[in-house]
mmCIF file of C-alpha atoms in Angstrom:
data_model
loop_
_atom_site.group_PDB
_atom_site.id
_atom_site.type_symbol
_atom_site.label_atom_id
_atom_site.label_comp_id
_atom_site.label_asym_id
_atom_site.label_seq_id
_atom_site.Cartn_x
_atom_site.Cartn_y
_atom_site.Cartn_z
ATOM 1 C CA UNK A 1347 38.796 -6.684 -40.244
ATOM 2 C CA UNK A 1348 39.190 -8.341 -36.735
ATOM 3 C CA UNK A 1349 39.992 -5.168 -35.213
ATOM 4 C CA UNK A 1350 36.969 -3.654 -36.626
ATOM 5 C CA UNK A 1351 34.760 -6.314 -35.213
ATOM 6 C CA UNK A 1352 36.303 -6.449 -31.485
ATOM 7 C CA UNK A 1353 35.515 -2.795 -31.634
ATOM 8 C CA UNK A 1354 31.955 -3.065 -32.838
ATOM 9 C CA UNK A 1355 31.259 -5.972 -30.057
ATOM 10 C CA UNK A 1356 33.053 -3.857 -27.168
ATOM 11 C CA UNK A 1357 30.445 -1.025 -27.924
ATOM 12 C CA UNK A 1358 28.107 -3.112 -27.890
ATOM 13 C CA UNK A 1359 28.704 -4.779 -24.799
ATOM 14 C CA UNK A 1360 29.548 -1.238 -23.200
ATOM 15 C CA UNK A 1361 25.743 -0.215 -24.532
ATOM 16 C CA UNK A 1362 24.034 -2.770 -23.401
ATOM 17 C CA UNK A 1363 25.899 -2.532 -19.789
ATOM 18 C CA UNK A 1364 24.770 1.316 -19.651
ATOM 19 C CA UNK A 1365 21.662 1.054 -21.000
ATOM 20 C CA UNK A 1366 20.837 -2.364 -18.325
ATOM 21 C CA UNK A 1367 21.851 0.732 -15.981
ATOM 22 C CA UNK A 1368 19.963 3.107 -16.603
ATOM 23 C CA UNK A 1369 17.003 0.275 -17.446
ATOM 24 C CA UNK A 1370 17.316 -0.297 -13.802
ATOM 25 C CA UNK A 1371 17.777 3.157 -12.403
ATOM 26 C CA UNK A 1372 14.035 3.928 -14.617
ATOM 27 C CA UNK A 1373 12.291 1.618 -12.739
ATOM 28 C CA UNK A 1374 14.117 2.715 -9.287
ATOM 29 C CA UNK A 1375 13.541 6.195 -10.142
ATOM 30 C CA UNK A 1376 9.508 5.490 -10.727
ATOM 31 C CA UNK A 1377 9.250 4.039 -7.498
ATOM 32 C CA UNK A 1378 10.917 6.570 -5.798
ATOM 33 C CA UNK A 1379 8.640 9.307 -6.916
ATOM 34 C CA UNK A 1380 5.534 6.755 -6.298
ATOM 35 C CA UNK A 1381 6.893 6.700 -2.659
ATOM 36 C CA UNK A 1382 6.838 10.299 -2.728
ATOM 37 C CA UNK A 1383 3.284 10.719 -3.492
ATOM 38 C CA UNK A 1384 2.411 7.885 -1.446
ATOM 39 C CA UNK A 1385 3.956 10.101 1.496
ATOM 40 C CA UNK A 1386 2.285 13.684 0.522
ATOM 41 C CA UNK A 1387 -1.012 11.567 1.076
ATOM 42 C CA UNK A 1388 -0.406 10.532 4.689
ATOM 43 C CA UNK A 1389 1.251 13.980 5.914
ATOM 44 C CA UNK A 1390 -1.206 15.543 8.221
ATOM 45 C CA UNK A 1391 -4.659 13.408 7.260
ATOM 46 C CA UNK A 1392 -8.066 12.857 7.795
ATOM 47 C CA UNK A 1393 -9.934 10.317 6.247
ATOM 48 C CA UNK A 1394 -12.902 8.354 6.076
ATOM 49 C CA UNK A 1395 -13.183 5.134 4.633
ATOM 50 C CA UNK A 1396 -15.399 2.432 3.909
ATOM 51 C CA UNK A 1397 -14.354 -1.110 3.064
ATOM 52 C CA UNK A 1398 -17.059 -3.606 1.575
ATOM 53 C CA UNK A 1399 -16.177 -7.361 1.791
ATOM 54 C CA UNK A 1400 -17.978 -10.313 -0.121
ATOM 55 C CA UNK A 1401 -17.454 -13.977 -2.143
ATOM 56 C CA UNK A 1402 -17.426 -12.905 -5.612
ATOM 57 C CA UNK A 1403 -18.184 -14.332 -9.013
ATOM 58 C CA UNK A 1404 -17.462 -13.625 -12.386
ATOM 59 C CA UNK A 1405 -20.343 -12.383 -14.693
ATOM 60 C CA UNK A 1406 -20.683 -11.014 -17.826
ATOM 61 C CA UNK A 1407 -17.304 -11.190 -17.680
ATOM 62 C CA UNK A 1408 -16.764 -8.610 -14.489
ATOM 63 C CA UNK A 1409 -16.241 -9.319 -11.032
ATOM 64 C CA UNK A 1410 -19.417 -9.142 -8.941
ATOM 65 C CA UNK A 1411 -20.325 -9.871 -5.410
ATOM 66 C CA UNK A 1412 -22.016 -13.402 -4.875
ATOM 67 C CA UNK A 1413 -23.031 -12.059 -1.880
ATOM 68 C CA UNK A 1414 -24.144 -9.519 0.208
ATOM 69 C CA UNK A 1415 -21.180 -7.622 1.183
ATOM 70 C CA UNK A 1416 -20.431 -6.476 4.935
ATOM 71 C CA UNK A 1417 -19.783 -2.852 4.867
ATOM 72 C CA UNK A 1418 -17.765 -1.124 7.676
ATOM 73 C CA UNK A 1419 -17.134 2.836 8.183
ATOM 74 C CA UNK A 1420 -13.596 3.565 8.992
ATOM 75 C CA UNK A 1421 -11.920 7.054 10.532
ATOM 76 C CA UNK A 1422 -8.039 7.048 9.459
ATOM 77 C CA UNK A 1423 -5.449 9.717 10.776
ATOM 78 C CA UNK A 1424 -2.005 9.570 9.667
ATOM 79 C CA UNK A 1425 1.174 11.884 9.832
ATOM 80 C CA UNK A 1426 4.836 11.322 8.907
ATOM 81 C CA UNK A 1427 7.669 11.626 11.092
ATOM 82 C CA UNK A 1428 11.102 10.669 11.307
ATOM 83 C CA UNK A 1429 14.385 12.582 10.391
ATOM 84 C CA UNK A 1430 13.580 13.042 6.690
ATOM 85 C CA UNK A 1431 9.753 12.386 7.046
ATOM 86 C CA UNK A 1432 9.778 8.740 5.100
ATOM 87 C CA UNK A 1433 8.586 7.306 8.753
ATOM 88 C CA UNK A 1434 4.628 7.217 9.216
ATOM 89 C CA UNK A 1435 2.455 6.586 11.985
ATOM 90 C CA UNK A 1436 -1.496 5.974 11.421
ATOM 91 C CA UNK A 1437 -4.345 4.994 13.499
ATOM 92 C CA UNK A 1438 -8.014 4.445 12.367
ATOM 93 C CA UNK A 1439 -11.013 3.136 14.234
ATOM 94 C CA UNK A 1440 -14.611 1.462 12.980
ATOM 95 C CA UNK A 1441 -17.238 3.465 13.209
ATOM 96 C CA UNK A 1442 -20.046 1.305 12.062
ATOM 97 C CA UNK A 1443 -21.241 -1.706 12.283
ATOM 98 C CA UNK A 1444 -22.473 -0.687 15.944
ATOM 99 C CA UNK A 1445 -21.155 -4.256 17.050
ATOM 100 C CA UNK A 1446 -17.605 -3.527 16.166
ATOM 101 C CA UNK A 1447 -17.743 0.694 17.169
ATOM 102 C CA UNK A 1448 -14.254 1.281 18.609
ATOM 103 C CA UNK A 1449 -12.358 -1.558 16.993
ATOM 104 C CA UNK A 1450 -8.707 0.048 16.342
ATOM 105 C CA UNK A 1451 -5.448 -0.284 14.312
ATOM 106 C CA UNK A 1452 -2.632 1.490 15.467
ATOM 107 C CA UNK A 1453 0.034 1.088 12.712
ATOM 108 C CA UNK A 1454 4.142 2.614 12.943
ATOM 109 C CA UNK A 1455 5.555 2.394 9.468
ATOM 110 C CA UNK A 1456 9.124 2.717 9.260
ATOM 111 C CA UNK A 1457 11.589 3.644 6.387
ATOM 112 C CA UNK A 1458 15.156 2.537 8.279
ATOM 113 C CA UNK A 1459 16.311 -0.842 6.533
ATOM 114 C CA UNK A 1460 16.182 -3.690 8.850
ATOM 115 C CA UNK A 1461 13.535 -1.699 11.033
ATOM 116 C CA UNK A 1462 10.340 -3.683 11.064
ATOM 117 C CA UNK A 1463 7.153 -1.885 11.025
ATOM 118 C CA UNK A 1464 4.678 -1.864 13.857
ATOM 119 C CA UNK A 1465 1.360 -2.887 14.858
ATOM 120 C CA UNK A 1466 -1.198 -2.931 17.398
ATOM 121 C CA UNK A 1467 -4.765 -4.088 17.308
ATOM 122 C CA UNK A 1468 -7.263 -3.083 19.575
ATOM 123 C CA UNK A 1469 -10.445 -5.294 20.200
ATOM 124 C CA UNK A 1470 -13.261 -3.581 21.923
ATOM 125 C CA UNK A 1471 -15.268 -6.488 22.640
ATOM 126 C CA UNK A 1472 -11.975 -7.965 24.953
ATOM 127 C CA UNK A 1473 -10.410 -4.845 25.905
ATOM 128 C CA UNK A 1474 -7.164 -5.641 24.682
ATOM 129 C CA UNK A 1475 -4.360 -4.203 22.628
ATOM 130 C CA UNK A 1476 -2.710 -7.027 20.688
ATOM 131 C CA UNK A 1477 0.415 -6.721 18.960
ATOM 132 C CA UNK A 1478 1.280 -8.260 15.564
ATOM 133 C CA UNK A 1479 4.115 -9.196 14.024
ATOM 134 C CA UNK A 1480 5.295 -7.618 11.057
ATOM 135 C CA UNK A 1481 5.292 -9.496 7.634
ATOM 136 C CA UNK A 1482 8.256 -8.962 7.390
ATOM 137 C CA UNK A 1483 9.736 -9.933 10.765
ATOM 138 C CA UNK A 1484 8.952 -13.732 11.122
ATOM 139 C CA UNK A 1485 8.981 -16.317 8.393
ATOM 140 C CA UNK A 1486 5.963 -18.608 10.436
ATOM 141 C CA UNK A 1487 4.008 -14.964 10.599
ATOM 142 C CA UNK A 1488 0.873 -14.817 8.513
ATOM 143 C CA UNK A 1489 -0.231 -11.175 7.191
ATOM 144 C CA UNK A 1490 -2.732 -9.391 9.529
ATOM 145 C CA UNK A 1491 -6.369 -8.533 7.612
ATOM 146 C CA UNK A 1492 -7.444 -5.202 8.128
ATOM 147 C CA UNK A 1493 -10.405 -4.661 9.991
ATOM 148 C CA UNK A 1494 -11.310 -8.391 8.318
ATOM 149 C CA UNK A 1495 -11.063 -7.238 4.995
ATOM 150 C CA UNK A 1496 -8.350 -8.696 1.946
ATOM 151 C CA UNK A 1497 -6.331 -5.962 2.519
ATOM 152 C CA UNK A 1498 -3.580 -6.694 4.729
ATOM 153 C CA UNK A 1499 -0.713 -5.172 6.781
ATOM 154 C CA UNK A 1500 1.742 -6.781 3.905
ATOM 155 C CA UNK A 1501 -0.196 -5.194 1.096
ATOM 156 C CA UNK A 1502 -0.495 -1.512 2.761
ATOM 157 C CA UNK A 1503 3.616 -1.482 3.466
ATOM 158 C CA UNK A 1504 4.821 1.320 1.791
ATOM 159 C CA UNK A 1505 8.281 2.623 1.165
ATOM 160 C CA UNK A 1506 11.304 0.253 2.288
ATOM 161 C CA UNK A 1507 12.079 0.165 -1.270
ATOM 162 C CA UNK A 1508 15.890 -0.943 -0.356
ATOM 163 C CA UNK A 1509 14.052 -4.129 0.337
ATOM 164 C CA UNK A 1510 13.557 -4.662 -3.174
ATOM 165 C CA UNK A 1511 14.884 -5.114 -6.758
ATOM 166 C CA UNK A 1512 12.840 -3.066 -9.495
ATOM 167 C CA UNK A 1513 12.895 -3.660 -13.059
ATOM 168 C CA UNK A 1514 11.297 -2.050 -15.789
ATOM 169 C CA UNK A 1515 9.239 -4.484 -18.219
ATOM 170 C CA UNK A 1516 7.772 -2.283 -20.552
ATOM 171 C CA UNK A 1517 6.305 1.101 -21.166
ATOM 172 C CA UNK A 1518 2.101 0.855 -22.206
ATOM 173 C CA UNK A 1519 -1.519 2.559 -22.675
ATOM 174 C CA UNK A 1520 -3.752 1.041 -19.491
ATOM 175 C CA UNK A 1521 -7.108 2.917 -19.274
ATOM 176 C CA UNK A 1522 -5.776 5.807 -21.739
ATOM 177 C CA UNK A 1523 -3.033 6.148 -19.238
ATOM 178 C CA UNK A 1524 0.834 5.258 -19.935
ATOM 179 C CA UNK A 1525 1.966 3.337 -17.563
ATOM 180 C CA UNK A 1526 5.108 1.026 -17.138
ATOM 181 C CA UNK A 1527 5.121 -2.052 -15.487
ATOM 182 C CA UNK A 1528 7.478 -2.925 -13.380
ATOM 183 C CA UNK A 1529 8.814 -6.312 -11.766
ATOM 184 C CA UNK A 1530 9.304 -5.809 -8.116
ATOM 185 C CA UNK A 1531 11.089 -9.188 -6.230
ATOM 186 C CA UNK A 1532 11.794 -8.793 -2.473
ATOM 187 C CA UNK A 1533 15.788 -9.206 -2.126
ATOM 188 C CA UNK A 1534 16.713 -12.575 -0.039
ATOM 189 C CA UNK A 1535 16.321 -11.191 3.401
ATOM 190 C CA UNK A 1536 13.206 -10.277 3.068
ATOM 191 C CA UNK A 1537 11.926 -13.100 0.630
ATOM 192 C CA UNK A 1538 12.063 -15.659 2.804
ATOM 193 C CA UNK A 1539 9.330 -13.895 5.320
ATOM 194 C CA UNK A 1540 7.223 -12.823 2.341
ATOM 195 C CA UNK A 1541 4.489 -15.172 1.049
ATOM 196 C CA UNK A 1542 4.710 -12.997 -2.780
ATOM 197 C CA UNK A 1543 8.085 -14.157 -4.851
ATOM 198 C CA UNK A 1544 7.527 -10.846 -7.136
ATOM 199 C CA UNK A 1545 4.419 -8.342 -7.396
ATOM 200 C CA UNK A 1546 3.951 -6.953 -11.144
ATOM 201 C CA UNK A 1547 3.161 -3.096 -10.544
ATOM 202 C CA UNK A 1548 1.503 -1.076 -13.193
ATOM 203 C CA UNK A 1549 2.263 2.571 -12.484
ATOM 204 C CA UNK A 1550 0.522 5.810 -13.932
ATOM 205 C CA UNK A 1551 4.060 7.454 -15.351
ATOM 206 C CA UNK A 1552 2.085 11.089 -15.467
ATOM 207 C CA UNK A 1553 -0.105 10.498 -11.997
ATOM 208 C CA UNK A 1554 2.785 8.490 -9.604
ATOM 209 C CA UNK A 1555 0.165 6.037 -8.766
ATOM 210 C CA UNK A 1556 0.027 2.381 -8.760
ATOM 211 C CA UNK A 1557 -3.238 1.359 -10.965
ATOM 212 C CA UNK A 1558 -2.933 -2.101 -10.907
ATOM 213 C CA UNK A 1559 -0.634 -4.568 -9.257
ATOM 214 C CA UNK A 1560 -0.805 -8.861 -9.592
ATOM 215 C CA UNK A 1561 1.412 -10.787 -6.800
ATOM 216 C CA UNK A 1562 2.575 -14.442 -7.317
ATOM 217 C CA UNK A 1563 3.281 -16.814 -4.776
ATOM 218 C CA UNK A 1564 6.761 -19.193 -4.249
ATOM 219 C CA UNK A 1565 5.448 -21.037 -7.451
ATOM 220 C CA UNK A 1566 5.007 -18.958 -9.459
ATOM 221 C CA UNK A 1567 0.905 -18.427 -9.651
ATOM 222 C CA UNK A 1568 -0.582 -15.088 -9.480
ATOM 223 C CA UNK A 1569 -2.538 -14.817 -5.958
ATOM 224 C CA UNK A 1570 -3.900 -11.195 -5.308
ATOM 225 C CA UNK A 1571 -4.772 -8.622 -7.921
ATOM 226 C CA UNK A 1572 -4.700 -4.639 -7.033
ATOM 227 C CA UNK A 1573 -7.164 -2.261 -9.089
ATOM 228 C CA UNK A 1574 -7.280 1.408 -8.541
ATOM 229 C CA UNK A 1575 -10.482 3.735 -10.152
ATOM 230 C CA UNK A 1576 -11.662 6.851 -9.492
ATOM 231 C CA UNK A 1577 -8.405 8.371 -9.283
ATOM 232 C CA UNK A 1578 -8.547 12.173 -8.829
ATOM 233 C CA UNK A 1579 -6.566 15.318 -7.939
ATOM 234 C CA UNK A 1580 -7.156 17.063 -4.630
ATOM 235 C CA UNK A 1581 -4.999 19.233 -2.715
ATOM 236 C CA UNK A 1582 -2.581 18.688 -5.744
ATOM 237 C CA UNK A 1583 -2.261 15.076 -5.235
ATOM 238 C CA UNK A 1584 -3.543 12.151 -7.231
ATOM 239 C CA UNK A 1585 -5.283 9.683 -5.315
ATOM 240 C CA UNK A 1586 -7.489 6.719 -5.549
ATOM 241 C CA UNK A 1587 -11.077 7.075 -4.736
ATOM 242 C CA UNK A 1588 -11.479 3.500 -5.209
ATOM 243 C CA UNK A 1589 -9.612 0.767 -4.740
ATOM 244 C CA UNK A 1590 -10.179 -3.029 -4.744
ATOM 245 C CA UNK A 1591 -7.940 -6.444 -3.744
ATOM 246 C CA UNK A 1592 -9.007 -9.966 -5.195
ATOM 247 C CA UNK A 1593 -8.029 -12.901 -3.102
ATOM 248 C CA UNK A 1594 -7.629 -15.430 -6.045
ATOM 249 C CA UNK A 1595 -7.554 -18.157 -4.187
ATOM 250 C CA UNK A 1596 -10.280 -17.498 -1.943
ATOM 251 C CA UNK A 1597 -12.590 -16.033 -4.275
ATOM 252 C CA UNK A 1598 -13.367 -13.103 -2.027
ATOM 253 C CA UNK A 1599 -12.502 -9.275 -2.818
ATOM 254 C CA UNK A 1600 -12.455 -6.146 -0.943
ATOM 255 C CA UNK A 1601 -13.242 -2.455 -2.143
ATOM 256 C CA UNK A 1602 -11.864 0.644 0.019
ATOM 257 C CA UNK A 1603 -13.531 3.586 -0.986
ATOM 258 C CA UNK A 1604 -12.610 7.202 0.263
ATOM 259 C CA UNK A 1605 -15.377 9.147 1.252
ATOM 260 C CA UNK A 1606 -13.654 12.021 1.838
ATOM 261 C CA UNK A 1607 -10.066 13.101 2.626
ATOM 262 C CA UNK A 1608 -8.758 16.508 4.633
ATOM 263 C CA UNK A 1609 -4.885 17.778 4.276
ATOM 264 C CA UNK A 1610 -3.148 19.877 6.658
ATOM 265 C CA UNK A 1611 -4.769 18.907 9.730
ATOM 266 C CA UNK A 1612 -3.187 19.992 12.809
ATOM 267 C CA UNK A 1613 -2.771 16.802 14.653
ATOM 268 C CA UNK A 1614 -1.724 16.416 18.285
ATOM 269 C CA UNK A 1615 0.887 13.450 17.767
ATOM 270 C CA UNK A 1616 -0.537 11.983 21.584
ATOM 271 C CA UNK A 1617 -3.725 10.666 19.216
ATOM 272 C CA UNK A 1618 -1.254 8.112 17.433
ATOM 273 C CA UNK A 1619 -0.281 5.974 20.368
ATOM 274 C CA UNK A 1620 -1.750 2.878 21.986
ATOM 275 C CA UNK A 1621 -3.319 4.839 24.991
ATOM 276 C CA UNK A 1622 -5.764 6.006 22.262
ATOM 277 C CA UNK A 1623 -6.823 2.640 21.687
ATOM 278 C CA UNK A 1624 -8.388 1.732 24.731
ATOM 279 C CA UNK A 1625 -8.970 5.265 26.473
ATOM 280 C CA UNK A 1626 -12.021 6.614 24.896
ATOM 281 C CA UNK A 1627 -12.812 9.668 26.353
ATOM 282 C CA UNK A 1628 -8.960 10.578 25.347
ATOM 283 C CA UNK A 1629 -10.003 9.573 21.549
ATOM 284 C CA UNK A 1630 -12.743 10.692 21.538
ATOM 285 C CA UNK A 1631 -11.445 14.379 22.781
ATOM 286 C CA UNK A 1632 -8.092 14.668 19.912
ATOM 287 C CA UNK A 1633 -10.566 12.995 17.167
ATOM 288 C CA UNK A 1634 -13.385 15.888 18.049
ATOM 289 C CA UNK A 1635 -10.719 18.478 17.653
ATOM 290 C CA UNK A 1636 -9.489 17.195 14.529
ATOM 291 C CA UNK A 1637 -13.248 17.070 12.768
ATOM 292 C CA UNK A 1638 -14.024 20.155 14.020
ATOM 293 C CA UNK A 1639 -11.334 21.517 11.775
ATOM 294 C CA UNK A 1640 -13.275 19.728 8.208
ATOM 295 C CA UNK A 1641 -16.512 22.194 9.435
#
């Protein structure tokens, strides 16, 4: 009897160990698919975006702007780089409002562990390029708002899966889709530099895209929330036409609308450089070449 009990306990321990390992790998595997899908969305693309930002309130149980939003129209170009195609370079410029036309941001994202992403911001009114410290490179650095919106460089970073631990909490239904809710926790070397202690991600299992996220501060309080809508399949890739981020502390939100996106563009890598931020003629030439491909 004792021998049978020991065998039973041993079998259960083995089951728990392997079940736990499988569980963890499943969470990591799901995030690898999300990351691969994200890279496809950024491979040689030319996009037109509109970002609306406002103070918000709750009315009729719905989140609504409590004041007129500021709206910015932005052109963005992105390519994947690196030996494995897991690095990314992107550049974006404000088209409207006219007072901010020419303000630009250049971002280099690296998949390599320990290699910080690089961001440069050009303010046309000052005529200067400013190097922005990566959100994960300086414990005292604040995440940088993207063109004055609630989207930040930390929220927009993709890849670097090895900087995080993932745990699959459960599978459930969300807006008629089957989703996995995954807890993403920064590893110690990242945790000391990030404002988030963890994030909960709702991943659409069929579309391999994050459709909702909750981000928590060091005290375990939810401080930001991401909501995705109008998901479409273009060029055999699932993507969101609308993405909203809520700053729960400041009661501000930003909504990013993907007005248009063009895949498979011929993009000269020279455009993805600091020269493009400051040299208007150089920038215009390369952007005109890309725009002509959409006509």
